[in-house]
Short mmCIF file of C-alpha atoms in Angstrom, two decimals:
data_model
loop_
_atom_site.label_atom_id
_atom_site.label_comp_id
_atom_site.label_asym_id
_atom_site.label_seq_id
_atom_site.Cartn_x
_atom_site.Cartn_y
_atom_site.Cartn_z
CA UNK A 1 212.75 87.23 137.86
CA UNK A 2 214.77 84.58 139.55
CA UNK A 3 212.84 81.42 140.03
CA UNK A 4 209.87 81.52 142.78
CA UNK A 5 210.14 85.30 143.23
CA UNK A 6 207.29 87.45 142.91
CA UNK A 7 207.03 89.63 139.41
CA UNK A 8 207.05 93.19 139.59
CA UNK A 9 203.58 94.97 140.00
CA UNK A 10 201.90 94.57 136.55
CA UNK A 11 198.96 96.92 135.79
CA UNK A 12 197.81 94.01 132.40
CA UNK A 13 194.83 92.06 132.64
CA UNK A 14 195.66 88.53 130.64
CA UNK A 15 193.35 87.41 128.65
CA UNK A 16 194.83 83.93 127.36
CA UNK A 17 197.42 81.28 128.73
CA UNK A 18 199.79 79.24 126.18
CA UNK A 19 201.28 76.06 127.67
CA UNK A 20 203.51 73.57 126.60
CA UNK A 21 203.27 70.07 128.08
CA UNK A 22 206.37 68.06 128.01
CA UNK A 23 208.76 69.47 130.51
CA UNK A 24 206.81 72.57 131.52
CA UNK A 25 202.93 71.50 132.45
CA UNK A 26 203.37 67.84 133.74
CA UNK A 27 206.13 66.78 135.92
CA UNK A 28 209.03 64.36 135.28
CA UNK A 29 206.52 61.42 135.93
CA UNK A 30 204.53 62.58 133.26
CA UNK A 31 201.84 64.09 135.52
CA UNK A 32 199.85 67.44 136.53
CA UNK A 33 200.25 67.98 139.89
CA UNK A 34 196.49 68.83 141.70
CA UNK A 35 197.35 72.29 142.49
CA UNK A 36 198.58 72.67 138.83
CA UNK A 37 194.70 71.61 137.74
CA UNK A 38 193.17 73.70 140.45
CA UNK A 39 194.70 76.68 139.40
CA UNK A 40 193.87 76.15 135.14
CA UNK A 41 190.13 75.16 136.30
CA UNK A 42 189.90 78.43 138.15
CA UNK A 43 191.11 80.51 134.65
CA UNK A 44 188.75 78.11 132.73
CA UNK A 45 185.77 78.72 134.67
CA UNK A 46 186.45 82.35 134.82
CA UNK A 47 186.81 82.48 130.69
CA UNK A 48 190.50 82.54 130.30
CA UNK A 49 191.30 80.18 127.96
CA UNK A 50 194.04 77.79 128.22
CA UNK A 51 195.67 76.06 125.52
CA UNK A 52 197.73 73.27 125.12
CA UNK A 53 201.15 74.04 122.65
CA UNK A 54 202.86 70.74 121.65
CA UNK A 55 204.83 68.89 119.80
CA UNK A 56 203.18 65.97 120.35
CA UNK A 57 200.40 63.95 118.17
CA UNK A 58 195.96 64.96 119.09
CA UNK A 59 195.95 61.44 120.77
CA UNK A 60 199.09 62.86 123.15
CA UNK A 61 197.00 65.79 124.03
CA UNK A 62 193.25 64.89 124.64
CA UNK A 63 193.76 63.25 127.50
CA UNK A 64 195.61 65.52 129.15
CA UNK A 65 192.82 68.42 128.17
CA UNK A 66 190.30 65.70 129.34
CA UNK A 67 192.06 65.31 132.75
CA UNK A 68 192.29 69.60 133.08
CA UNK A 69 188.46 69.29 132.47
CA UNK A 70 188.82 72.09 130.42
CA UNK A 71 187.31 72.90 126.22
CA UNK A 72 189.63 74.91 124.29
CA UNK A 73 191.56 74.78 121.00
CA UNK A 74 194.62 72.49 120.92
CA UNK A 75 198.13 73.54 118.99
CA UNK A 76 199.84 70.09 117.95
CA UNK A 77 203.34 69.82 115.78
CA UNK A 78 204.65 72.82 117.43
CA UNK A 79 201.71 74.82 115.23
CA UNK A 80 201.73 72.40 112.06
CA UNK A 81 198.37 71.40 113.30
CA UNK A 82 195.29 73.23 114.58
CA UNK A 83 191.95 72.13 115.84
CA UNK A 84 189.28 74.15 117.22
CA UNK A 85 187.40 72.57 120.47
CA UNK A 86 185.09 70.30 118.10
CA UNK A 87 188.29 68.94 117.12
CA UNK A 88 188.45 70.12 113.51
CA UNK A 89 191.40 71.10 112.00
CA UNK A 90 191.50 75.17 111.58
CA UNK A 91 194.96 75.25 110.21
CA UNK A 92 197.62 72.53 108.76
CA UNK A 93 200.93 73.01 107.47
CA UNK A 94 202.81 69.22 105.72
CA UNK A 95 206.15 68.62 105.01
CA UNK A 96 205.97 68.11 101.39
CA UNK A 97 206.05 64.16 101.39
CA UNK A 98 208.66 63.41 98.72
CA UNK A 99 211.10 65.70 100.78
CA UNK A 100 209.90 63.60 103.63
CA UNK A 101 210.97 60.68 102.27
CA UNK A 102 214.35 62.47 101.12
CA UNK A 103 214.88 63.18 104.66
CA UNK A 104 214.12 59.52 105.67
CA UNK A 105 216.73 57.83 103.56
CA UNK A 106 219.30 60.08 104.39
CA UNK A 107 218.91 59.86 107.91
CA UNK A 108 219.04 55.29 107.05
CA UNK A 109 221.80 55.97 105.04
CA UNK A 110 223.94 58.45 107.17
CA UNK A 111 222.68 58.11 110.52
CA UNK A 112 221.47 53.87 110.79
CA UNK A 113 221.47 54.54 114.76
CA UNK A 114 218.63 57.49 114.42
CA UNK A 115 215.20 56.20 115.33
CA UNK A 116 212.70 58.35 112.48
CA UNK A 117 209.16 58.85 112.55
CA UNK A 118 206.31 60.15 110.40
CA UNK A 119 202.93 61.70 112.21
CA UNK A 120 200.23 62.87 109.64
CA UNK A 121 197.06 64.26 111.94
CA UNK A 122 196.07 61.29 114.27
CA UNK A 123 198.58 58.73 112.34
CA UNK A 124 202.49 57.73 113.66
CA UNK A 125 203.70 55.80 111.82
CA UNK A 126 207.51 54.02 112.32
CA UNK A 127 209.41 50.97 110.11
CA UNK A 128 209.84 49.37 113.77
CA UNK A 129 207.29 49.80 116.21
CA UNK A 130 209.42 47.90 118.52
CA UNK A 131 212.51 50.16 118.44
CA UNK A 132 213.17 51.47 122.10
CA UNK A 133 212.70 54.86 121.65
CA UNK A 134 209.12 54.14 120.11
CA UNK A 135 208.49 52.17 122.87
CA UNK A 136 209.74 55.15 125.28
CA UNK A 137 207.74 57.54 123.50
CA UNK A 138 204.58 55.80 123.13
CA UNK A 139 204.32 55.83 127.19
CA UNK A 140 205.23 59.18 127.71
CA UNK A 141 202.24 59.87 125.21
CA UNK A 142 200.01 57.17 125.47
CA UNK A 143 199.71 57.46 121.80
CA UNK A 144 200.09 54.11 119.57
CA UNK A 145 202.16 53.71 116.33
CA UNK A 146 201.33 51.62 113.52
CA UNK A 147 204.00 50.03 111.61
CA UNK A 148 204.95 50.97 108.00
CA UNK A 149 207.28 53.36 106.03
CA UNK A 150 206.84 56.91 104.96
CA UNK A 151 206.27 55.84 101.64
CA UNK A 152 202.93 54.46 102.63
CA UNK A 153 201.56 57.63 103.27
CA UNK A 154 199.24 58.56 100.34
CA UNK A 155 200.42 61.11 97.77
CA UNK A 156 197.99 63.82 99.23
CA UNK A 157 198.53 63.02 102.91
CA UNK A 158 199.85 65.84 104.94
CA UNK A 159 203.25 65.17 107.07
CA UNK A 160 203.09 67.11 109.94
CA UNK A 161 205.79 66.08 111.53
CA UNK A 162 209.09 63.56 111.60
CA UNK A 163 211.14 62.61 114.84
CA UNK A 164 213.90 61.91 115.34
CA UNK A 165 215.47 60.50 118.56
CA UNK A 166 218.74 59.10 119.70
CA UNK A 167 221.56 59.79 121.78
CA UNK A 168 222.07 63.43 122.78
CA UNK A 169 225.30 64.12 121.19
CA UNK A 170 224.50 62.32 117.94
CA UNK A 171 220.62 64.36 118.01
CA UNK A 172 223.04 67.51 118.02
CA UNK A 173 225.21 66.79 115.41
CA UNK A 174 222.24 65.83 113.33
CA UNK A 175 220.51 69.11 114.09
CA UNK A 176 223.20 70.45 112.02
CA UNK A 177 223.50 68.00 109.54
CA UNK A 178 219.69 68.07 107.99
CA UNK A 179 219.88 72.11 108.49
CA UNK A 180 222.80 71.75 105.88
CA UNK A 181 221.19 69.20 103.43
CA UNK A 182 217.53 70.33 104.00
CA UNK A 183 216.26 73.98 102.95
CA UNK A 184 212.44 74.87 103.70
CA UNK A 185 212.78 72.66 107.27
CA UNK A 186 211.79 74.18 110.97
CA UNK A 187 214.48 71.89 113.09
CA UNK A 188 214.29 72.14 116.86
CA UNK A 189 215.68 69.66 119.19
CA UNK A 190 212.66 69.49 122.22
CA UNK A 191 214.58 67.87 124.29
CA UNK A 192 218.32 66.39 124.45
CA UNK A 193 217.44 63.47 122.94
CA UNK A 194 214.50 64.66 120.26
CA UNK A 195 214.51 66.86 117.42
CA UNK A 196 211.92 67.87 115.86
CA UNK A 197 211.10 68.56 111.99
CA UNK A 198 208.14 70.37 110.34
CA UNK A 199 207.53 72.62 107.46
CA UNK A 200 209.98 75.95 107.52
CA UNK A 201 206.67 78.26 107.98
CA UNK A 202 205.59 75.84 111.43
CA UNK A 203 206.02 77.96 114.77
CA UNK A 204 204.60 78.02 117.90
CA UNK A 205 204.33 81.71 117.96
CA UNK A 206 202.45 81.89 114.68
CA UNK A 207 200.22 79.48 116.17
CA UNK A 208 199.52 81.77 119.32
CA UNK A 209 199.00 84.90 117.13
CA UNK A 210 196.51 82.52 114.43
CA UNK A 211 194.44 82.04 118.11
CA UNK A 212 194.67 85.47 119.22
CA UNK A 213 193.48 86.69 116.14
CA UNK A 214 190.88 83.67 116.29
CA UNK A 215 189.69 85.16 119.54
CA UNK A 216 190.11 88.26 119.14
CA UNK A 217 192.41 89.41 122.18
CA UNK A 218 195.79 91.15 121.95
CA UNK A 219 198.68 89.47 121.80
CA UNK A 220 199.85 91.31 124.47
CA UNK A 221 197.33 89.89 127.00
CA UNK A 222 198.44 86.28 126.80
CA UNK A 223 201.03 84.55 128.82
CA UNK A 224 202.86 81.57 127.67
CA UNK A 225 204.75 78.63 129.84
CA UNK A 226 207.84 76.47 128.38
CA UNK A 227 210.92 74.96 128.97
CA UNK A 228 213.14 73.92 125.46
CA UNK A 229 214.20 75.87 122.40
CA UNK A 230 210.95 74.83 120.42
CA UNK A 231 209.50 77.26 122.73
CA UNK A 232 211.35 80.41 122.59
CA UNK A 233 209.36 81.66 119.78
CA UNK A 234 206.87 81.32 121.29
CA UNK A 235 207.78 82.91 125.17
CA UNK A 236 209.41 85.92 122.67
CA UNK A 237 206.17 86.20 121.25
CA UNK A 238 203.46 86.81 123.91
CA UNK A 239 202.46 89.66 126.50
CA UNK A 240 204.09 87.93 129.05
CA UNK A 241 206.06 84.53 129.58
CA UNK A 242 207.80 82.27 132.14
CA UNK A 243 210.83 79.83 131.26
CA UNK A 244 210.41 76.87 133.63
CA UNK A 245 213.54 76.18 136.29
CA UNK A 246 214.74 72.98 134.18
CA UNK A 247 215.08 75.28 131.14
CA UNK A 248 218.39 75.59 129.61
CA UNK A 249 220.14 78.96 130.61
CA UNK A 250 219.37 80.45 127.30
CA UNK A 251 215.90 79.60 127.10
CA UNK A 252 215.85 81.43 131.20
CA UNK A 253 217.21 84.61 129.52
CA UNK A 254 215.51 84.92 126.34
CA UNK A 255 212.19 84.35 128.87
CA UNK A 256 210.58 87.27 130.66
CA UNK A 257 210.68 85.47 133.73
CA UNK A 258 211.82 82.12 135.19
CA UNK A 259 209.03 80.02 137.55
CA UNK A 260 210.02 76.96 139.86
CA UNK A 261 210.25 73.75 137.75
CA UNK A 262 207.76 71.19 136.36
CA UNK A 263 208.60 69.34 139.54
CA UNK A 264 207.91 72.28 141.63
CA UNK A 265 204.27 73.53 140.15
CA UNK A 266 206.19 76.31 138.04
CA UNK A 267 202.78 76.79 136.29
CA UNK A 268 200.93 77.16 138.58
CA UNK A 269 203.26 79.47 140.87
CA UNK A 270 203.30 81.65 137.87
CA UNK A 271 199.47 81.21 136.70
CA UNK A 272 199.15 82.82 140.98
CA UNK A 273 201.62 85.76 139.70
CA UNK A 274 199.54 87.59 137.35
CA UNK A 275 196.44 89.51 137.21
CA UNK A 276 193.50 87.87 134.78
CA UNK A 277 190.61 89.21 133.20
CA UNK A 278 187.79 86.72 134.27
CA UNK A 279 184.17 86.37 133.39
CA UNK A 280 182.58 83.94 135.25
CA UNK A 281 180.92 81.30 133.14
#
């Protein structure tokens, strides 16, 4: 589907939406457009539910759920985190924290220009909470760092997460760096400038089929929404899915279809697309 068209007649009633956020559900000024909100209150209300897929920290997604006006599960880590709508964790998946800290002298040693982070549930933590990128990140997000090493994490905390951001050709050439010195490691760069690492078992698709099993509905009646590598697994996965417009090419063509972009109200041009199975509640 080229971007804005109309999808072929499709005889499925979805059951269940999958979103990311950065890049795909809020807009280049970190928004969600009113129509956008409309159109995921209208699937809430009529028992679809809609969850949130990111990378980012609980304290980067609440709000955002809060502002929907919506109650559902959240998927944080790209899946390395889990919590129900009581905000429990369900499921969690660490980096093993002495390979964490492998990882984080490596990248001080090798690559002094790399900004690295740790994130452990609700905690992100950085040697420099005054480094520019933390500071970049921590509007986007709204969520706050503390200061401290890796090191200070306790032997049985769980790491869900490290990022690493930086200029877009050196974030490339350390994508393949750590996949050369690191074994056991899910790598995805979410954005030029930001890769991500979590344990080699973390996906976003396992996530979606963990809540479809949760919920008991097919995998094949959920849709998904994204825009980056870290979220081909995931469009590959589901019944349906829609690459946003300011997807790279490949993520477009791995995609089952390709919506307007996050500036344009892609979500909610293809939430209008598809035929759902509502129950009014």
């Amino acid at each position: 589907m080229g971007a804005g068209k109309m999808i072929p007649s499709d005889p499925m009633q979805y059951r269940m939406v999958f979103c990311d956020i950065d890049g795909t559900l809020i807009n280049s000024e970190h928004h969600i457009s009113q129509r956008t909100k409309q159109e995921i209150q209208e699937l809430y209300h009529g028992g679809i539910p809609f969850i949130l897929v990111s990378a980012r920290m609980p304290s980067g997604i609440y709000p955002l759920q809060l502002e929907l006006g919506i109650k559902a599960p959240i998927v944080c880590y790209s899946g390395a985190l889990i919590l129900n709508e009581r905000g429990s964790p369900i499921k969690t998946i660490g980096i093993d924290r002495e390979k964490a800290i492998r990882i984080d002298t490596f990248l001080k040693k090798e690559w002094s220009s790399i900004c690295c982070s740790a994130y452990s549930c609700n905690d992100w933590l950085t040697d420099n909470i005054r480094n520019k990128w933390i500071m970049k990140e921590q509007r986007i997000t709204t969520s706050v760092p503390i200061e401290g090493r890796i090191s200070d994490f306790s032997e049985k905390t769980q790491i869900h997460k490290l990022l690493c951001m930086g200029e877009a050709e050196m974030i490339s050439e350390l994508s393949i760096g750590l996949k050369e010195m690191f074994s056991g490691l899910s790598i995805y760069r979410s954005k030029d400038t930001y890769l991500e690492i979590m344990n080699g078992t973390v996906s976003k698709s396992d996530a979606v089929k963990y809540l479809c099993k949760d919920y008991n509905i097919p995998i094949e009646a959920t849709v998904s929404f994204g825009d980056n590598y870290n979220d081909v697994d995931m469009l590959m996965a589901t019944g349906t899915s829609f690459a946003m417009g300011n997807a790279p090419e490949e993520v477009k063509r791995l995609a089952m279809h390709v919506t307007l972009d996050n500036d344009r109200e892609g979500v909610a041009l293809g939430l209008q697309q598809l035929n759902f199975m509502k129950n009014r509640i």
